[in-house]
Tab-separated table of C-alpha atoms in Angstrom:
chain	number	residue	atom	x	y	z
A	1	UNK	CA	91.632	90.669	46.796
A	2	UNK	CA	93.813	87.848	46.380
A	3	UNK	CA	94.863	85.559	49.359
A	4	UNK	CA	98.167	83.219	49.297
A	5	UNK	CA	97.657	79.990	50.728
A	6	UNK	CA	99.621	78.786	53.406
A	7	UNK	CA	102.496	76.833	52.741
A	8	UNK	CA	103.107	78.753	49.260
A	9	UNK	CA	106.520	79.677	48.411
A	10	UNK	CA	106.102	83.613	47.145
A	11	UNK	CA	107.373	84.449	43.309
A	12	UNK	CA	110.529	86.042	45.348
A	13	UNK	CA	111.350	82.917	46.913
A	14	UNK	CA	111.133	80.952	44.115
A	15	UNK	CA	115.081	79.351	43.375
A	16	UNK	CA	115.793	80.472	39.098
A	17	UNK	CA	115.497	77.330	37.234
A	18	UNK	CA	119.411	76.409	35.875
A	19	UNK	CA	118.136	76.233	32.327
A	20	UNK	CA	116.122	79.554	32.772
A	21	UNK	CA	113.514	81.417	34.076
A	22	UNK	CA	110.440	79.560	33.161
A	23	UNK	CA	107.038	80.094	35.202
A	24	UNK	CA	104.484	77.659	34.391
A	25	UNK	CA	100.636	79.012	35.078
A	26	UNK	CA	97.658	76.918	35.130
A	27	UNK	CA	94.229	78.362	36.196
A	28	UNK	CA	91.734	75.991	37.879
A	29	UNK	CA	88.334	75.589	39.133
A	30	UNK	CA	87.406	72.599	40.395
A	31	UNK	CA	90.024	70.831	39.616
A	32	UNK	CA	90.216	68.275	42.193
A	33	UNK	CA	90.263	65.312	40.406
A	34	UNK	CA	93.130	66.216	37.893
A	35	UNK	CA	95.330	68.420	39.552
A	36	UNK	CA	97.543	66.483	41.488
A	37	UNK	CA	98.736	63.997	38.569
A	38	UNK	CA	98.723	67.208	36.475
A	39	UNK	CA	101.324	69.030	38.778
A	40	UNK	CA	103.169	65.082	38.706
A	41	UNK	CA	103.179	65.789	34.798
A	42	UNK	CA	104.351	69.363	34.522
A	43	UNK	CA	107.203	68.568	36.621
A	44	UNK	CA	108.077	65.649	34.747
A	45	UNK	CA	107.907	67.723	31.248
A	46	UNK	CA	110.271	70.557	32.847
A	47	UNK	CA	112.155	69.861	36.296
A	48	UNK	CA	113.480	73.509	36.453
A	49	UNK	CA	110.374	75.465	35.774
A	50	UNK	CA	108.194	77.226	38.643
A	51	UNK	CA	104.869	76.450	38.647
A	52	UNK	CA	102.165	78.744	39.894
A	53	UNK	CA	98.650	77.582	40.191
A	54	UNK	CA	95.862	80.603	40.452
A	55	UNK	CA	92.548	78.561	41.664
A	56	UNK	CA	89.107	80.784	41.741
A	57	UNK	CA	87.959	79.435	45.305
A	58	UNK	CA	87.173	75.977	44.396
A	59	UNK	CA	84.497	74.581	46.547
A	60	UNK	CA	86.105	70.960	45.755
A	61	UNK	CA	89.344	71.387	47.179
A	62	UNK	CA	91.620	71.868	44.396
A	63	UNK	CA	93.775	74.446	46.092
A	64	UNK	CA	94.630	72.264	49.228
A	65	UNK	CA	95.538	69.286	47.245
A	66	UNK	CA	97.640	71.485	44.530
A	67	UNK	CA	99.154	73.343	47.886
A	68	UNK	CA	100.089	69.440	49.200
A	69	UNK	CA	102.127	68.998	46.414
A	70	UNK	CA	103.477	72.107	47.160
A	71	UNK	CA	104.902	71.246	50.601
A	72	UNK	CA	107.230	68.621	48.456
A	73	UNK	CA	108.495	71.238	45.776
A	74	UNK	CA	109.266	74.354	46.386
A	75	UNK	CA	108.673	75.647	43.035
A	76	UNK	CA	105.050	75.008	43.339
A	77	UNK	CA	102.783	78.000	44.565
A	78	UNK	CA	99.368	78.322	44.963
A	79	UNK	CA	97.393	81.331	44.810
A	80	UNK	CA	93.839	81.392	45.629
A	81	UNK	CA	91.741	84.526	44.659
A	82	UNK	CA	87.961	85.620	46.077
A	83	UNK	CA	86.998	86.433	42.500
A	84	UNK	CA	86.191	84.461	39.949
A	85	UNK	CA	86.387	84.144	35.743
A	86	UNK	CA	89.673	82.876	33.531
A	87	UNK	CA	90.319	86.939	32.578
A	88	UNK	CA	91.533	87.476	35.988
A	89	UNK	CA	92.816	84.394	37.081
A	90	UNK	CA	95.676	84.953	33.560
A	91	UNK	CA	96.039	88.550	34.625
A	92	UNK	CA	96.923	87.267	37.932
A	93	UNK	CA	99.154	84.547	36.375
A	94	UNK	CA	100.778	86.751	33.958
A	95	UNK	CA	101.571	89.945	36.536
A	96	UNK	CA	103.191	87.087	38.614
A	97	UNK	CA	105.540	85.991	35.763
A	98	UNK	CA	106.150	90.175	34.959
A	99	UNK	CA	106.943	90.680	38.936
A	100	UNK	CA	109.252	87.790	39.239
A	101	UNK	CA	111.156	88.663	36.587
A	102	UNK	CA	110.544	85.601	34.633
A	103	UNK	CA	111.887	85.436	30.966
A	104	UNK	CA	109.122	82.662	29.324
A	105	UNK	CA	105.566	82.325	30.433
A	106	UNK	CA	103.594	79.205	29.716
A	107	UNK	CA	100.137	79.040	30.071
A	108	UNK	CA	97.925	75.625	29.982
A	109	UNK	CA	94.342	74.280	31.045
A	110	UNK	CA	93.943	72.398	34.911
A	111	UNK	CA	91.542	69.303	32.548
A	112	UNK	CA	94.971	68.023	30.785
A	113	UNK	CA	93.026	68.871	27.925
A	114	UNK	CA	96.795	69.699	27.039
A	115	UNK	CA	99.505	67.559	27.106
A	116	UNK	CA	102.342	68.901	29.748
A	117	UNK	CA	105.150	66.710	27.272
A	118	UNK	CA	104.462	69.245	24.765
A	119	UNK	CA	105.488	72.299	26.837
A	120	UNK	CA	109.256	71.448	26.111
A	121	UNK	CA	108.313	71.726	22.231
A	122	UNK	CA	106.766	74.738	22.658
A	123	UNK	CA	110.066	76.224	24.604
A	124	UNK	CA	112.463	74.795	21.787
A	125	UNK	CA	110.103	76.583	19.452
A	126	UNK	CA	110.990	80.097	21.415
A	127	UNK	CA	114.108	79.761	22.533
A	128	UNK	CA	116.122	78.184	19.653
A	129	UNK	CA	113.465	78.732	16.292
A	130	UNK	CA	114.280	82.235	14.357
A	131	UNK	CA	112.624	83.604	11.479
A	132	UNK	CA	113.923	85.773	8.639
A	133	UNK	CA	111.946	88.643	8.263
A	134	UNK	CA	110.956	87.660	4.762
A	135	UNK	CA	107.659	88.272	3.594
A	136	UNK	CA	105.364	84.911	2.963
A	137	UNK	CA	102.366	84.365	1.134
A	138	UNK	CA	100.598	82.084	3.976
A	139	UNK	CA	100.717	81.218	7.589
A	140	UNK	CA	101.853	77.310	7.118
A	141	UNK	CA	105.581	77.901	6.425
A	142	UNK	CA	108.450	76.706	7.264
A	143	UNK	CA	110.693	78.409	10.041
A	144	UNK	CA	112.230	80.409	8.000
A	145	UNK	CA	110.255	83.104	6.350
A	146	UNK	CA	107.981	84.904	8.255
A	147	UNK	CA	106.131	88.270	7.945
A	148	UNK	CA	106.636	91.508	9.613
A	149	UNK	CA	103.299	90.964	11.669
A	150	UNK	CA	102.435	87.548	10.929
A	151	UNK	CA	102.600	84.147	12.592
A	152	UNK	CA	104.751	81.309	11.286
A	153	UNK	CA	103.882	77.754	11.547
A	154	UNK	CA	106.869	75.363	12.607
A	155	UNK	CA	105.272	71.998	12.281
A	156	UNK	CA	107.223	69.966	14.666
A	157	UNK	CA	108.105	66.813	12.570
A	158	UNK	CA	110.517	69.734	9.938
A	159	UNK	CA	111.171	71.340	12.728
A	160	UNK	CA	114.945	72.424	12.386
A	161	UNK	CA	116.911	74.795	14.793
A	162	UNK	CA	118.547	78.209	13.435
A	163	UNK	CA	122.036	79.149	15.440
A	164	UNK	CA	122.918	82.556	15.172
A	165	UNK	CA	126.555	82.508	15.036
A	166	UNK	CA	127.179	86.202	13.697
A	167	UNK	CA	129.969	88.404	15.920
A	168	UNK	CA	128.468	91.088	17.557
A	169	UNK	CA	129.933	93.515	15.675
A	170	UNK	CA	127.316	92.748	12.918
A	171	UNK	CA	124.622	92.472	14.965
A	172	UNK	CA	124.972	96.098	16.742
A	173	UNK	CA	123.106	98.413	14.080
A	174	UNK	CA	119.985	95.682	13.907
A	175	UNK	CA	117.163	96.176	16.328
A	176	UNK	CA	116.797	93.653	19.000
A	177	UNK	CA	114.697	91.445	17.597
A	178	UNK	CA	115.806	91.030	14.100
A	179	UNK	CA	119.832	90.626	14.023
A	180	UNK	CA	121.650	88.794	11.153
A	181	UNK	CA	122.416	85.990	10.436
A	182	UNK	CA	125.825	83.987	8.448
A	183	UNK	CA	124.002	84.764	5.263
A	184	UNK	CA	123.340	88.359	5.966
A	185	UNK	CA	119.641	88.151	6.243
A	186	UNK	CA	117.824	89.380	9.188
A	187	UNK	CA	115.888	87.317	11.944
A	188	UNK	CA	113.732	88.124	14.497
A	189	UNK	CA	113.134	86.858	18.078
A	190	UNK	CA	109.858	84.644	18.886
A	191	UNK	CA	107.688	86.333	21.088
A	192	UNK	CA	104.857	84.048	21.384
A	193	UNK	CA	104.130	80.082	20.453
A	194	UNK	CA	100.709	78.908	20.503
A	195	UNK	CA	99.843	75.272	20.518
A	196	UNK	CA	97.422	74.998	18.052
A	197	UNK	CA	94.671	72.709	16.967
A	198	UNK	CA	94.398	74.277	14.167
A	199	UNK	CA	97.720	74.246	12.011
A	200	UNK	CA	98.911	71.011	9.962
A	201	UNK	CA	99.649	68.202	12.371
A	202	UNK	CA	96.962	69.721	15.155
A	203	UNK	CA	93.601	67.796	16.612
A	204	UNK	CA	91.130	67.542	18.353
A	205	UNK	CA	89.922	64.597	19.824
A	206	UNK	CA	86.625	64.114	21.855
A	207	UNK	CA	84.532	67.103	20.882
A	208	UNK	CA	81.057	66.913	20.009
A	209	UNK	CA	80.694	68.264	16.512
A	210	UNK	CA	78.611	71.484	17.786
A	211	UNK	CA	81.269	72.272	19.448
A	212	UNK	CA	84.059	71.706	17.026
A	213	UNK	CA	81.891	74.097	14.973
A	214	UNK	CA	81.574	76.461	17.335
A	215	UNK	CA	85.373	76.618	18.413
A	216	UNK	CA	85.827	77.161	14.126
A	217	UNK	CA	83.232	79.805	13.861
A	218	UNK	CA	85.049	81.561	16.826
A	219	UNK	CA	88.469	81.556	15.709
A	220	UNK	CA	87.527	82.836	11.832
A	221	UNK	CA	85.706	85.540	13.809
A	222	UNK	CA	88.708	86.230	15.550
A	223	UNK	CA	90.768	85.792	12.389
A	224	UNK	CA	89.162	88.057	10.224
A	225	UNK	CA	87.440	90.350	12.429
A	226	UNK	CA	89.892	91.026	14.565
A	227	UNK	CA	92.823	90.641	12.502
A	228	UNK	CA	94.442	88.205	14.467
A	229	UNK	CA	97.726	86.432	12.606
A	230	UNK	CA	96.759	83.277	13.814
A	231	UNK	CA	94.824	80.257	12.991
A	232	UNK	CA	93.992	79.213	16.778
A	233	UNK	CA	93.095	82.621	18.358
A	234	UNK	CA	91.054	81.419	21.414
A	235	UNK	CA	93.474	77.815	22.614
A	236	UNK	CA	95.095	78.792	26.158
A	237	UNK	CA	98.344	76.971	25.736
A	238	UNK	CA	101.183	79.213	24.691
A	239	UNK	CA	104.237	80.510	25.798
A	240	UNK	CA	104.777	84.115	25.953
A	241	UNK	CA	107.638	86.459	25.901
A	242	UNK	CA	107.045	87.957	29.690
A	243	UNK	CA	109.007	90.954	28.535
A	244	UNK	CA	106.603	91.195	25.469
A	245	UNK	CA	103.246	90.819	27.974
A	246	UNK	CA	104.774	93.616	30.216
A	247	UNK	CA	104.870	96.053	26.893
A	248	UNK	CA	101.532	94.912	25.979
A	249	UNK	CA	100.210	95.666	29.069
A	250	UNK	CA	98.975	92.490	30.593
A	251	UNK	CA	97.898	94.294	33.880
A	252	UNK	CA	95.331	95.898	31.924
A	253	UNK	CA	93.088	93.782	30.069
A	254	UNK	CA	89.600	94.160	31.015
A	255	UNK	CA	88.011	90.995	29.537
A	256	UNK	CA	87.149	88.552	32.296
A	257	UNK	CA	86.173	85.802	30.470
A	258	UNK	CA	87.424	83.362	27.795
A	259	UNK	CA	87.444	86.094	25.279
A	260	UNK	CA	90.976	87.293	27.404
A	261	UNK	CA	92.557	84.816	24.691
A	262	UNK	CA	91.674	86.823	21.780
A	263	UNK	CA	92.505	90.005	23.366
A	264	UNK	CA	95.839	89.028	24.725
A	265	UNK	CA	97.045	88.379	20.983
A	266	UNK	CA	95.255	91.817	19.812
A	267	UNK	CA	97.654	92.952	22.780
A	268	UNK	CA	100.398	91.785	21.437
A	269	UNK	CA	99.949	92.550	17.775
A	270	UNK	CA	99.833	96.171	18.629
A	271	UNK	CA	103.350	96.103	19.732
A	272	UNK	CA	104.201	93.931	16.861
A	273	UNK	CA	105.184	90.629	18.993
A	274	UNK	CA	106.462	87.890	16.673
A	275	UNK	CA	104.119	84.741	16.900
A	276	UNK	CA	104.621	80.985	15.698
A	277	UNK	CA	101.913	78.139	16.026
A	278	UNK	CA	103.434	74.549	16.771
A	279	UNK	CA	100.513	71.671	16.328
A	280	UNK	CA	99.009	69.954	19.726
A	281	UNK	CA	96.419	67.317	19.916
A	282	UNK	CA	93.671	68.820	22.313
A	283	UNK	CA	91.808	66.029	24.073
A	284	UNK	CA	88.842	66.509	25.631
A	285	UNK	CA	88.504	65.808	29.466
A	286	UNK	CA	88.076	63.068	31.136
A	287	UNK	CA	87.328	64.019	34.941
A	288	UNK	CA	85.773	66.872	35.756
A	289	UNK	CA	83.248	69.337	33.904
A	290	UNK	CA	83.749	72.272	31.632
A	291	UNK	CA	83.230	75.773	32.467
A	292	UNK	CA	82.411	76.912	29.043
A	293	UNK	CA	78.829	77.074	29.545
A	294	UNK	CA	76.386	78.637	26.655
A	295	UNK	CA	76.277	81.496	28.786
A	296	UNK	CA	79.706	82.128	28.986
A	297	UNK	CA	80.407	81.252	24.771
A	298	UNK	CA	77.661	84.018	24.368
A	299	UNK	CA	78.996	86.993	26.662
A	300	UNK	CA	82.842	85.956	25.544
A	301	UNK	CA	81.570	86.417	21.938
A	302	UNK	CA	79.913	89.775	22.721
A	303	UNK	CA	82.892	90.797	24.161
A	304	UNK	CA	85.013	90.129	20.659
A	305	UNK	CA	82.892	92.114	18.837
A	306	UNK	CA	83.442	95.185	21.474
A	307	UNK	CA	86.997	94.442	21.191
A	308	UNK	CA	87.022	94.633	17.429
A	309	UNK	CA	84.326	97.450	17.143
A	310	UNK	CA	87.347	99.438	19.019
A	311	UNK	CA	90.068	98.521	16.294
């Protein structure tokens, strides 16, 4: 059962950003020390976007000092849940951003791990970056070619925007997502952009180099295994097409743990969403602890190899 703290605007009341309907989700647990300059940086990187912030019951208070900020900006909501583990905590996120009728969802760790100032990147990527559906031999392309299935990279210092300028006229026997273009050629809308550590131009800076080896081992698993069309299969900051997650049927993943990354993506391959990867530097906390115990790295890999046991 999930409670709303007091204070918190719901999803209805929430005013539609000018630019667009943006909903920002971040998923905490204990969180105290970083969340309020986090929510200071968010709001910074994007004025107009909502900002919902789904804490697991934090014994250190992160909830009351995210739901202060929220008494200053109405666009801030906090949503505290009696359960626990990052599956349902997105779910949550996610079902919020399909009930509000949101058009982008953006999705980012509480540790600042990520960097709110690249959200905006990641936006332009979606909202102004198309693809010709032209098949390419790899994954680090430029913006324009891009395979039926596969993800694109856009590295973000070539990064060039594509106008469609074609009349509608020659746009009305192309499916949705892939109308011409001025040269004839047909593109296709972005449905989801990962940051990712793991395309030219991404990092990662403060890991231990276990754990860098780990976080590798995991993604070619996920990669290979489970067919994913992406080089960073398990990094949580992306932006989503919320019209995409409702097809995919976000309401109905069943992983509960960190291993919800990889199965989002499977998700959305099976009803062929369009996915780019624009490089972030991931930095490893400063304040705080991780919550990706042993434990956890063990039973979220189990759960990957259920998940692609079933494909």
């Amino acid at each position: 059962m999930n409670e709303l703290m007091p204070n918190a605007a719901t999803v209805a009341d929430l005013a539609p950003p000018p630019t667009g309907r943006v909903l920002i989700g971040v998923c905490t647990l204990n969180e105290a020390a970083n969340i309020e300059s986090l929510l200071t940086h968010l709001r910074m990187a994007l004025p107009d976007a909502d900002i919902l912030i789904v804490d697991d019951n934090s014994p250190d208070g992160t909830a009351a000092i995210a739901n202060r900020s929220a008494e200053h900006d109405a666009r801030i909501r906090v949503d505290v849940r009696t359960a626990r583990g990052l599956g349902g905590a997105i779910r949550h996120a996610m079902q919020a951003a399909i009930d509000g009728d949101y058009e982008w969802f953006v999705n980012l760790d509480g540790d600042f791990s990520h960097n709110p100032a690249d959200i905006p990147r990641l936006l332009d990527a979606a909202t102004h970056q198309t693809t010709h559906s032209t098949k390419s031999g790899g994954r680090d392309v430029s913006s324009n070619a891009a395979a039926t299935n596969d993800a694109v990279t856009i590295n973000s210092a070539t990064n060039r925007s594509v106008t469609n300028n074609s009349a509608n006229s020659a746009a009305s026997n192309q499916p949705a997502d892939e109308q011409p273009t001025a040269n004839g050629k047909p593109q296709r809308e972005i449905d989801v952009v990962i940051g990712s550590r793991y395309v030219d131009g991404g990092s990662i800076v403060g890991w231990p180099l276990r754990r860098k080896i780990m976080s590798h081992l995991v993604n070619r698993f996920a990669t290979l295994c489970l067919r994913l069309p992406v080089r960073d299969c398990s990094g949580s900051m992306r932006c989503y097409r919320v019209q995409k997650l409702k097809e995919a049927g976000a309401d109905n993943l069943v992983s509960n743990g960190y291993s919800v990354l990889e199965e989002i993506l499977i998700r959305l391959k099976q009803v062929k969403a369009h996915m780019i990867e624009v490089p972030i530097t991931f930095t490893d906390r400063t304040l705080g602890e991780s919550k990706l115990t042993s434990r956890e790295a063990i039973r979220s890999m189990g759960q990957m190899v259920k998940l692609a046991l079933k494909q």
